[in-house]
mmCIF file of C-alpha atoms and ligand atoms in Angstrom:
data_model
loop_
_atom_site.group_PDB
_atom_site.id
_atom_site.type_symbol
_atom_site.label_atom_id
_atom_site.label_comp_id
_atom_site.label_asym_id
_atom_site.label_seq_id
_atom_site.Cartn_x
_atom_site.Cartn_y
_atom_site.Cartn_z
ATOM 1 C CA MET A 1 -1.864 11.641 0.146
ATOM 2 C CA LEU A 2 -3.837 13.245 2.897
ATOM 3 C CA ILE A 3 -2.080 14.065 6.147
ATOM 4 C CA LYS A 4 -3.647 15.746 9.142
ATOM 5 C CA SER A 5 -1.819 18.069 11.521
ATOM 6 C CA HIS A 6 -0.630 16.032 14.488
ATOM 7 C CA PRO A 7 -2.159 16.578 17.927
ATOM 8 C CA SER A 8 1.368 16.749 19.389
ATOM 9 C CA GLY A 9 1.645 20.078 17.604
ATOM 10 C CA LYS A 10 4.642 18.835 15.609
ATOM 11 C CA HIS A 11 4.538 20.088 12.110
ATOM 12 C CA LEU A 12 3.008 17.679 9.703
ATOM 13 C CA PRO A 13 1.667 18.963 6.414
ATOM 14 C CA LEU A 14 -2.053 19.589 6.251
ATOM 15 C CA SER A 15 -4.384 17.712 3.909
ATOM 16 C CA SER A 16 -4.644 20.709 1.688
ATOM 17 C CA GLU A 17 -0.852 20.893 1.477
ATOM 18 C CA ILE A 18 -0.361 17.266 0.567
ATOM 19 C CA THR A 19 -3.327 16.255 -1.515
ATOM 20 C CA PRO A 20 -3.292 17.705 -5.019
ATOM 21 C CA LYS A 21 -5.556 20.733 -5.008
ATOM 22 C CA GLU A 22 -8.106 19.315 -7.449
ATOM 23 C CA VAL A 23 -8.408 16.096 -5.441
ATOM 24 C CA PHE A 24 -8.674 18.002 -2.188
ATOM 25 C CA GLU A 25 -11.351 20.298 -3.612
ATOM 26 C CA SER A 26 -13.362 17.460 -5.112
ATOM 27 C CA ARG A 27 -13.201 15.640 -1.799
ATOM 28 C CA ARG A 28 -14.397 18.758 -0.025
ATOM 29 C CA ASP A 29 -17.257 19.087 -2.497
ATOM 30 C CA PHE A 30 -18.105 15.478 -1.951
ATOM 31 C CA ILE A 31 -18.201 15.900 1.807
ATOM 32 C CA ARG A 32 -20.322 19.026 1.371
ATOM 33 C CA GLN A 33 -22.720 17.091 -0.855
ATOM 34 C CA LEU A 34 -22.899 14.331 1.702
ATOM 35 C CA ALA A 35 -23.727 16.859 4.366
ATOM 36 C CA VAL A 36 -26.627 18.286 2.356
ATOM 37 C CA GLY A 37 -27.686 14.816 1.187
ATOM 38 C CA THR A 38 -27.340 15.411 -2.554
ATOM 39 C CA ILE A 39 -25.459 12.200 -3.278
ATOM 40 C CA ALA A 40 -27.793 9.388 -4.139
ATOM 41 C CA GLY A 41 -27.713 5.982 -2.525
ATOM 42 C CA GLY A 42 -27.300 7.013 1.118
ATOM 43 C CA SER A 43 -24.443 8.973 2.578
ATOM 44 C CA LEU A 44 -21.088 7.673 3.631
ATOM 45 C CA LEU A 45 -21.762 9.012 7.069
ATOM 46 C CA GLU A 46 -24.994 7.066 7.196
ATOM 47 C CA MET A 47 -23.392 3.896 5.844
ATOM 48 C CA ALA A 48 -20.489 4.339 8.128
ATOM 49 C CA SER A 49 -22.451 4.111 11.336
ATOM 50 C CA ARG A 50 -19.336 3.081 13.190
ATOM 51 C CA GLU A 51 -20.876 0.117 14.989
ATOM 52 C CA ALA A 52 -21.997 -1.439 11.707
ATOM 53 C CA PHE A 53 -18.437 -1.664 10.465
ATOM 54 C CA ALA A 54 -16.637 -2.355 13.704
ATOM 55 C CA GLN A 55 -16.885 -6.131 13.737
ATOM 56 C CA THR A 56 -13.238 -7.026 13.930
ATOM 57 C CA PRO A 57 -12.982 -10.818 13.664
ATOM 58 C CA ALA A 58 -10.847 -12.671 16.178
ATOM 59 C CA ALA A 59 -7.242 -12.787 14.993
ATOM 60 C CA GLN A 60 -6.270 -16.107 13.414
ATOM 61 C CA LYS A 61 -2.734 -17.443 13.679
ATOM 62 C CA LEU A 62 -0.725 -17.986 10.504
ATOM 63 C CA ALA A 63 2.307 -20.241 10.815
ATOM 64 C CA ALA A 64 5.506 -19.234 9.035
ATOM 65 C CA SER A 65 9.244 -19.625 9.576
ATOM 66 C CA LEU A 66 11.420 -16.566 9.923
ATOM 67 C CA ASN A 67 13.628 -16.065 6.895
ATOM 68 C CA PRO A 68 16.951 -14.964 8.438
ATOM 69 C CA ALA A 69 17.977 -13.246 5.183
ATOM 70 C CA TYR A 70 15.166 -10.732 5.691
ATOM 71 C CA ALA A 71 14.998 -10.465 9.467
ATOM 72 C CA LEU A 72 15.707 -6.796 10.017
ATOM 73 C CA VAL A 73 17.183 -6.158 13.466
ATOM 74 C CA GLU A 74 15.197 -3.062 14.427
ATOM 75 C CA LYS A 75 12.513 -2.574 17.013
ATOM 76 C CA LYS A 76 9.206 -3.694 15.555
ATOM 77 C CA THR A 77 6.362 -1.229 15.448
ATOM 78 C CA ALA A 78 3.730 -2.024 18.063
ATOM 79 C CA TYR A 79 0.921 -4.160 16.625
ATOM 80 C CA LYS A 80 -1.585 -1.605 17.830
ATOM 81 C CA ASP A 81 0.115 1.199 15.887
ATOM 82 C CA ALA A 82 0.488 -0.895 12.723
ATOM 83 C CA THR A 83 -3.193 -1.827 12.820
ATOM 84 C CA THR A 84 -4.756 1.488 13.804
ATOM 85 C CA TYR A 85 -2.674 3.995 11.817
ATOM 86 C CA ASN A 86 -3.445 2.984 8.252
ATOM 87 C CA ASN A 87 -3.820 4.225 4.729
ATOM 88 C CA PHE A 88 -6.671 2.361 3.051
ATOM 89 C CA TYR A 89 -8.788 4.986 1.363
ATOM 90 C CA GLU A 90 -11.502 2.503 0.427
ATOM 91 C CA PHE A 91 -12.393 2.750 4.121
ATOM 92 C CA GLY A 92 -11.868 6.461 4.658
ATOM 93 C CA THR A 93 -9.049 8.935 4.483
ATOM 94 C CA ASP A 94 -8.268 9.367 8.171
ATOM 95 C CA LYS A 95 -5.549 7.145 9.580
ATOM 96 C CA ALA A 96 -7.959 5.781 12.180
ATOM 97 C CA ASP A 97 -10.791 5.036 9.717
ATOM 98 C CA PRO A 98 -9.714 1.658 8.274
ATOM 99 C CA ALA A 99 -9.431 -0.053 11.685
ATOM 100 C CA VAL A 100 -12.970 1.029 12.506
ATOM 101 C CA MET A 101 -14.587 0.628 9.116
ATOM 102 C CA ALA A 102 -12.930 -2.392 7.500
ATOM 103 C CA GLY A 103 -14.933 -4.965 9.464
ATOM 104 C CA SER A 104 -17.324 -4.899 6.505
ATOM 105 C CA LEU A 105 -14.735 -6.448 4.192
ATOM 106 C CA LYS A 106 -15.554 -10.074 3.451
ATOM 107 C CA THR A 107 -12.241 -11.852 2.891
ATOM 108 C CA ARG A 108 -13.584 -15.354 2.237
ATOM 109 C CA PRO A 109 -14.348 -16.654 -0.301
ATOM 110 C CA TRP A 110 -11.698 -14.691 -2.179
ATOM 111 C CA THR A 111 -10.093 -15.324 -5.526
ATOM 112 C CA VAL A 112 -7.219 -13.722 -7.383
ATOM 113 C CA VAL A 113 -7.182 -13.780 -11.189
ATOM 114 C CA ILE A 114 -3.733 -13.922 -12.818
ATOM 115 C CA GLU A 115 -3.965 -13.041 -16.489
ATOM 116 C CA GLY A 116 -2.556 -11.016 -19.366
ATOM 117 C CA GLU A 117 0.827 -11.799 -20.886
ATOM 118 C CA VAL A 118 1.033 -15.313 -19.425
ATOM 119 C CA LYS A 119 0.951 -18.785 -20.960
ATOM 120 C CA LYS A 120 -1.111 -20.206 -18.110
ATOM 121 C CA PRO A 121 -3.708 -17.763 -16.814
ATOM 122 C CA VAL A 122 -5.353 -18.987 -13.640
ATOM 123 C CA THR A 123 -7.838 -18.024 -10.954
ATOM 124 C CA LEU A 124 -6.753 -19.118 -7.510
ATOM 125 C CA ASP A 125 -8.709 -19.135 -4.297
ATOM 126 C CA LEU A 126 -7.094 -18.099 -1.068
ATOM 127 C CA ASP A 127 -6.269 -21.609 0.119
ATOM 128 C CA SER A 128 -4.563 -22.452 -3.176
ATOM 129 C CA LEU A 129 -2.581 -19.227 -2.929
ATOM 130 C CA LEU A 130 -1.579 -19.987 0.650
ATOM 131 C CA ARG A 131 -0.361 -23.463 -0.406
ATOM 132 C CA LEU A 132 1.577 -22.270 -3.435
ATOM 133 C CA ALA A 133 4.895 -21.742 -1.612
ATOM 134 C CA PRO A 134 6.185 -22.012 1.973
ATOM 135 C CA LEU A 135 5.139 -19.035 4.074
ATOM 136 C CA GLU A 136 8.003 -16.981 5.456
ATOM 137 C CA GLU A 137 8.112 -14.323 8.099
ATOM 138 C CA ARG A 138 10.096 -11.271 6.986
ATOM 139 C CA ILE A 139 10.716 -8.139 8.980
ATOM 140 C CA TYR A 140 10.651 -5.162 6.630
ATOM 141 C CA ARG A 141 10.781 -1.410 6.923
ATOM 142 C CA LEU A 142 7.724 0.380 5.551
ATOM 143 C CA ARG A 143 8.294 4.002 4.502
ATOM 144 C CA CYS A 144 5.231 5.994 3.514
ATOM 145 C CA VAL A 145 5.600 8.817 0.991
ATOM 146 C CA GLU A 146 4.001 11.049 3.636
ATOM 147 C CA GLY A 147 7.164 10.924 5.760
ATOM 148 C CA TRP A 148 6.467 8.279 8.399
ATOM 149 C CA SER A 149 7.770 4.742 8.769
ATOM 150 C CA MET A 150 7.202 1.460 10.595
ATOM 151 C CA VAL A 151 8.934 -1.919 10.992
ATOM 152 C CA ILE A 152 6.547 -4.796 10.352
ATOM 153 C CA PRO A 153 6.897 -8.592 10.521
ATOM 154 C CA TRP A 154 4.997 -9.692 7.415
ATOM 155 C CA ILE A 155 4.092 -13.254 6.372
ATOM 156 C CA GLY A 156 4.095 -14.335 2.755
ATOM 157 C CA TYR A 157 6.345 -15.516 -0.063
ATOM 158 C CA SER A 158 8.147 -13.902 -2.968
ATOM 159 C CA LEU A 159 5.681 -12.911 -5.684
ATOM 160 C CA SER A 160 8.085 -14.538 -8.157
ATOM 161 C CA HIS A 161 6.786 -17.985 -7.062
ATOM 162 C CA LEU A 162 3.323 -17.114 -8.342
ATOM 163 C CA LEU A 163 4.560 -15.354 -11.477
ATOM 164 C CA LYS A 164 6.716 -18.315 -12.486
ATOM 165 C CA LYS A 165 3.713 -20.622 -12.150
ATOM 166 C CA VAL A 166 1.744 -18.704 -14.803
ATOM 167 C CA GLU A 167 4.712 -18.614 -17.226
ATOM 168 C CA PRO A 168 5.049 -14.991 -18.359
ATOM 169 C CA THR A 169 5.320 -14.529 -22.135
ATOM 170 C CA GLY A 170 8.182 -12.564 -23.696
ATOM 171 C CA ASN A 171 5.822 -9.560 -23.885
ATOM 172 C CA ALA A 172 5.377 -9.312 -20.128
ATOM 173 C CA LYS A 173 7.147 -6.099 -19.158
ATOM 174 C CA TYR A 174 5.024 -4.964 -16.190
ATOM 175 C CA VAL A 175 2.772 -6.364 -13.483
ATOM 176 C CA GLU A 176 -0.456 -4.582 -12.599
ATOM 177 C CA PHE A 177 -2.178 -5.123 -9.238
ATOM 178 C CA ILE A 178 -5.907 -4.447 -9.237
ATOM 179 C CA THR A 179 -7.665 -4.275 -5.911
ATOM 180 C CA LEU A 180 -11.227 -4.847 -4.750
ATOM 181 C CA ASP A 181 -13.755 -2.266 -5.933
ATOM 182 C CA ASP A 182 -17.024 -3.001 -4.133
ATOM 183 C CA LYS A 183 -19.010 -0.084 -2.762
ATOM 184 C CA LYS A 184 -21.151 -2.409 -0.657
ATOM 185 C CA GLN A 185 -18.115 -3.458 1.348
ATOM 186 C CA MET A 186 -15.964 -0.348 1.018
ATOM 187 C CA PRO A 187 -17.745 2.870 1.934
ATOM 188 C CA GLY A 188 -14.779 5.045 0.963
ATOM 189 C CA LEU A 189 -15.273 4.144 -2.712
ATOM 190 C CA ARG A 190 -18.124 6.646 -2.750
ATOM 191 C CA SER A 191 -15.569 9.406 -2.353
ATOM 192 C CA PRO A 192 -13.935 10.515 -5.614
ATOM 193 C CA VAL A 193 -10.577 10.983 -3.919
ATOM 194 C CA LEU A 194 -9.025 8.513 -6.398
ATOM 195 C CA ASP A 195 -10.131 7.027 -9.695
ATOM 196 C CA TRP A 196 -11.108 3.594 -8.334
ATOM 197 C CA PRO A 197 -10.192 0.800 -8.227
ATOM 198 C CA TYR A 198 -6.859 1.347 -6.508
ATOM 199 C CA VAL A 199 -4.320 0.051 -9.006
ATOM 200 C CA GLU A 200 -0.563 -0.296 -8.598
ATOM 201 C CA GLY A 201 2.202 -1.689 -10.725
ATOM 202 C CA LEU A 202 5.800 -2.822 -10.910
ATOM 203 C CA ARG A 203 8.251 -3.432 -13.705
ATOM 204 C CA MET A 204 8.673 -7.154 -14.379
ATOM 205 C CA ASP A 205 12.193 -7.333 -12.890
ATOM 206 C CA GLU A 206 10.970 -5.514 -9.762
ATOM 207 C CA ALA A 207 8.060 -7.913 -9.414
ATOM 208 C CA MET A 208 10.436 -10.879 -9.774
ATOM 209 C CA HIS A 209 12.856 -9.501 -7.166
ATOM 210 C CA PRO A 210 12.874 -11.822 -4.127
ATOM 211 C CA LEU A 211 12.102 -8.888 -1.804
ATOM 212 C CA ALA A 212 8.702 -8.274 -3.462
ATOM 213 C CA LEU A 213 6.469 -10.155 -1.049
ATOM 214 C CA LEU A 214 2.968 -11.449 -1.708
ATOM 215 C CA THR A 215 1.655 -10.979 1.790
ATOM 216 C CA PHE A 216 -1.031 -12.842 3.725
ATOM 217 C CA GLY A 217 -0.229 -12.058 7.336
ATOM 218 C CA MET A 218 1.586 -9.937 9.881
ATOM 219 C CA TYR A 219 2.707 -10.398 13.501
ATOM 220 C CA GLY A 220 2.065 -14.158 13.269
ATOM 221 C CA GLU A 221 -1.574 -13.736 12.250
ATOM 222 C CA ILE A 222 -3.632 -13.395 9.089
ATOM 223 C CA LEU A 223 -3.756 -9.812 7.834
ATOM 224 C CA PRO A 224 -6.267 -7.664 9.655
ATOM 225 C CA ASN A 225 -8.759 -6.224 7.157
ATOM 226 C CA GLN A 226 -7.398 -2.704 7.577
ATOM 227 C CA ASN A 227 -3.934 -3.890 6.518
ATOM 228 C CA GLY A 228 -5.135 -5.273 3.202
ATOM 229 C CA ALA A 229 -6.657 -8.685 3.892
ATOM 230 C CA PRO A 230 -6.643 -11.269 2.607
ATOM 231 C CA VAL A 231 -3.708 -10.627 0.262
ATOM 232 C CA ARG A 232 -1.551 -7.587 -0.471
ATOM 233 C CA MET A 233 1.911 -6.679 -1.647
ATOM 234 C CA SER A 234 4.868 -5.529 0.474
ATOM 235 C CA VAL A 235 7.519 -3.828 -1.640
ATOM 236 C CA PRO A 236 9.876 -2.489 1.006
ATOM 237 C CA TRP A 237 12.236 -0.391 -1.138
ATOM 238 C CA LYS A 238 9.359 1.691 -2.511
ATOM 239 C CA TYR A 239 7.000 4.148 -0.856
ATOM 240 C CA GLY A 240 4.128 2.369 0.851
ATOM 241 C CA PHE A 241 1.511 3.295 -1.729
ATOM 242 C CA LYS A 242 3.188 0.912 -4.215
ATOM 243 C CA SER A 243 2.070 -1.985 -1.974
ATOM 244 C CA ALA A 244 -1.514 -2.590 -3.068
ATOM 245 C CA LYS A 245 -3.965 -4.031 -0.542
ATOM 246 C CA SER A 246 -6.830 -6.517 -1.003
ATOM 247 C CA ILE A 247 -5.709 -7.640 -4.461
ATOM 248 C CA VAL A 248 -8.218 -9.376 -6.746
ATOM 249 C CA LYS A 249 -6.350 -9.379 -10.042
ATOM 250 C CA ILE A 250 -2.711 -9.543 -11.131
ATOM 251 C CA ARG A 251 -2.248 -8.720 -14.793
ATOM 252 C CA LEU A 252 1.004 -8.983 -16.722
ATOM 253 C CA THR A 253 1.211 -6.298 -19.391
ATOM 254 C CA LYS A 254 3.294 -4.946 -22.259
ATOM 255 C CA GLU A 255 2.644 -1.331 -21.313
ATOM 256 C CA GLN A 256 3.297 0.475 -18.064
ATOM 257 C CA PRO A 257 0.074 0.268 -16.004
ATOM 258 C CA ARG A 258 -1.906 3.398 -15.205
ATOM 259 C CA THR A 259 -1.579 3.455 -11.435
ATOM 260 C CA ALA A 260 -3.977 5.241 -9.092
ATOM 261 C CA TRP A 261 -1.782 7.860 -7.397
ATOM 262 C CA ASN A 262 0.280 8.469 -10.504
ATOM 263 C CA GLN A 263 -2.912 9.169 -12.479
ATOM 264 C CA SER A 264 -4.200 11.420 -9.737
ATOM 265 C CA ALA A 265 -1.040 13.569 -9.455
ATOM 266 C CA PRO A 266 1.680 12.518 -11.930
ATOM 267 C CA ASN A 267 4.072 15.281 -10.884
ATOM 268 C CA GLU A 268 3.912 14.135 -7.244
ATOM 269 C CA TYR A 269 3.705 10.340 -7.306
ATOM 270 C CA GLY A 270 5.921 8.679 -9.869
ATOM 271 C CA PHE A 271 5.457 5.177 -11.231
ATOM 272 C CA TYR A 272 8.752 4.063 -9.661
ATOM 273 C CA SER A 273 8.443 5.767 -6.274
ATOM 274 C CA ASN A 274 11.609 4.205 -4.932
ATOM 275 C CA VAL A 275 12.393 5.518 -1.459
ATOM 276 C CA ASN A 276 15.020 8.174 -2.126
ATOM 277 C CA PRO A 277 16.142 10.776 0.409
ATOM 278 C CA GLN A 278 17.692 12.834 -2.410
ATOM 279 C CA VAL A 279 14.503 13.291 -4.399
ATOM 280 C CA ASP A 280 12.022 15.410 -2.495
ATOM 281 C CA HIS A 281 8.311 15.352 -3.005
ATOM 282 C CA PRO A 282 7.427 18.656 -4.701
ATOM 283 C CA ARG A 283 5.840 19.839 -1.456
ATOM 284 C CA TRP A 284 8.012 18.311 1.282
ATOM 285 C CA SER A 285 11.422 16.820 1.960
ATOM 286 C CA GLN A 286 12.006 13.083 1.828
ATOM 287 C CA ALA A 287 15.372 13.288 3.657
ATOM 288 C CA THR A 288 13.975 12.239 7.042
ATOM 289 C CA GLU A 289 11.081 10.270 8.479
ATOM 290 C CA ARG A 290 9.085 9.953 11.663
ATOM 291 C CA ARG A 291 9.121 6.376 13.004
ATOM 292 C CA ILE A 292 5.646 5.645 14.322
ATOM 293 C CA GLY A 293 5.855 4.936 18.053
ATOM 294 C CA GLU A 294 8.825 7.275 18.523
ATOM 295 C CA ASP A 295 6.779 10.381 19.091
ATOM 296 C CA GLY A 296 8.502 11.734 22.223
ATOM 297 C CA LEU A 297 8.800 15.485 22.489
ATOM 298 C CA PHE A 298 12.586 15.380 21.933
ATOM 299 C CA THR A 299 12.697 12.478 19.490
ATOM 300 C CA ARG A 300 14.696 13.258 16.389
ATOM 301 C CA LYS A 301 13.413 12.229 13.026
ATOM 302 C CA ARG A 302 15.358 9.407 11.412
ATOM 303 C CA LYS A 303 17.383 9.807 8.262
ATOM 304 C CA THR A 304 15.659 8.154 5.334
ATOM 305 C CA LEU A 305 17.835 5.509 3.681
ATOM 306 C CA MET A 306 18.344 5.103 -0.058
ATOM 307 C CA PHE A 307 15.961 2.392 -1.283
ATOM 308 C CA ASN A 308 14.743 2.334 2.318
ATOM 309 C CA GLY A 309 17.927 0.482 3.291
ATOM 310 C CA TYR A 310 17.655 -2.278 0.657
ATOM 311 C CA PRO A 311 20.792 -1.665 -1.469
ATOM 312 C CA GLU A 312 20.407 -5.057 -3.188
ATOM 313 C CA VAL A 313 17.785 -3.517 -5.490
ATOM 314 C CA ALA A 314 20.098 -0.775 -6.790
ATOM 315 C CA SER A 315 21.347 -2.735 -9.803
ATOM 316 C CA MET A 316 17.813 -2.724 -11.278
ATOM 317 C CA TYR A 317 18.127 1.041 -11.681
ATOM 318 C CA ALA A 318 21.737 1.250 -12.869
ATOM 319 C CA GLY A 319 22.126 4.085 -15.376
ATOM 320 C CA MET A 320 18.641 5.480 -14.714
ATOM 321 C CA ASP A 321 18.125 9.102 -13.767
ATOM 322 C CA LEU A 322 16.229 8.624 -10.510
ATOM 323 C CA LYS A 323 15.142 12.275 -10.436
ATOM 324 C CA LYS A 324 13.441 11.849 -13.796
ATOM 325 C CA PHE A 325 12.108 8.374 -13.058
ATOM 326 C CA PHE A 326 11.011 9.195 -9.514
HETATM 327 N N1 LIG B 401 -4.001 -0.226 -1.134
HETATM 328 C C1 LIG B 401 -5.285 0.104 -1.358
HETATM 329 N N2 LIG B 401 -6.070 -0.776 -1.995
HETATM 330 N N3 LIG B 401 -5.802 1.290 -0.949
HETATM 331 C C2 LIG B 401 -5.034 2.226 -0.303
HETATM 332 O O1 LIG B 401 -5.529 3.310 0.041
HETATM 333 N N4 LIG B 401 -2.807 2.792 0.559
HETATM 334 C C3 LIG B 401 -1.372 2.604 0.330
HETATM 335 C C4 LIG B 401 -0.960 1.131 0.452
HETATM 336 N N5 LIG B 401 -1.895 0.266 -0.228
HETATM 337 C C5 LIG B 401 -3.667 1.914 -0.067
HETATM 338 C C6 LIG B 401 -3.192 0.650 -0.479
HETATM 339 C C7 LIG B 401 -0.543 3.426 1.208
HETATM 340 S S1 LIG B 401 -0.531 5.094 0.885
HETATM 341 C C8 LIG B 401 0.231 2.898 2.186
HETATM 342 S S2 LIG B 401 1.344 3.849 3.059
HETATM 343 C C9 LIG B 401 0.113 1.491 2.571
HETATM 344 O O2 LIG B 401 -0.895 0.803 1.842
HETATM 345 C C10 LIG B 401 -0.225 1.424 4.055
HETATM 346 O O3 LIG B 401 -0.273 0.110 4.519
HETATM 347 P P1 LIG B 401 -0.625 -0.157 6.053
HETATM 348 O O4 LIG B 401 -1.896 0.562 6.354
HETATM 349 O O5 LIG B 401 -0.731 -1.619 6.191
HETATM 350 O O6 LIG B 401 0.522 0.418 6.857
#
């Protein structure tokens, strides 16, 4: 992932330290090419005339009842922080980019195809998805692999409700999440920073775990575009990049899916990517985290919790070497 040095002067790794060298270099080349105008089809900078993309629609309420089993008692991250400090590379690689650029994302009409190793493949529009199960509010920790965290009240239901509906076959071992890949709406797709589309995946038992939330809203409202509208995953015991945004296809597979960050740097971003303070990223420690909104000069970093503080998932990994399957 790309991380910029923080204006507070606190040490945060630089882009070049965090992004795999090849990816960093190719991104630099790309930006250079943009600057000299050698990339066909108009430049990102041109397309990204900030006003053109900054058409944030008025927030729409989304009713849901709080599920007390998942109502974390921790101070929630401010809405402003959760919606302006984002990773959504389809809209740029700076944390502030998605909030400014994602106004161009058209979230209706929207359909999600569910296919692969299922007896009943189906294509569902957003309203059918929203009606499929009662919407719950759940307050989850979100821990990014880059070393920061938030606490977010999401709205959605367990993905298992949808998976059961399509009746997985005995061959279904994994679930692949494929996200929107449309250059007209997503200017960042012109950058070769990842092999698009952004794809993520879970093992079948992980996907069926009640914590794995198919997410439609946050803070009592529909998802803002920059947070992955109209539908994304929230998988709180894994690093944030496992939670794919703006999903258009869910495919059940026999083989482990080829996921975007794992393909880009397999030695740095494992398929499992469970939050684990004992397994460092090759280039930085994962023992502690910076809670967004707690940036005071004397604020200590928080200790990162095993499985991000969701011990109920541990049995899925019993007997596994979590250093090898990181
Ligand atoms: N999904 C897509 N399609 N594209 C992305 O770049 N970034 C991931 C994940 N899902 C990403 C994505 C990363 S690295 C993180 S930390 C979370 O989204 C961030 O979610 P948030 O911006 O809502 O906090």
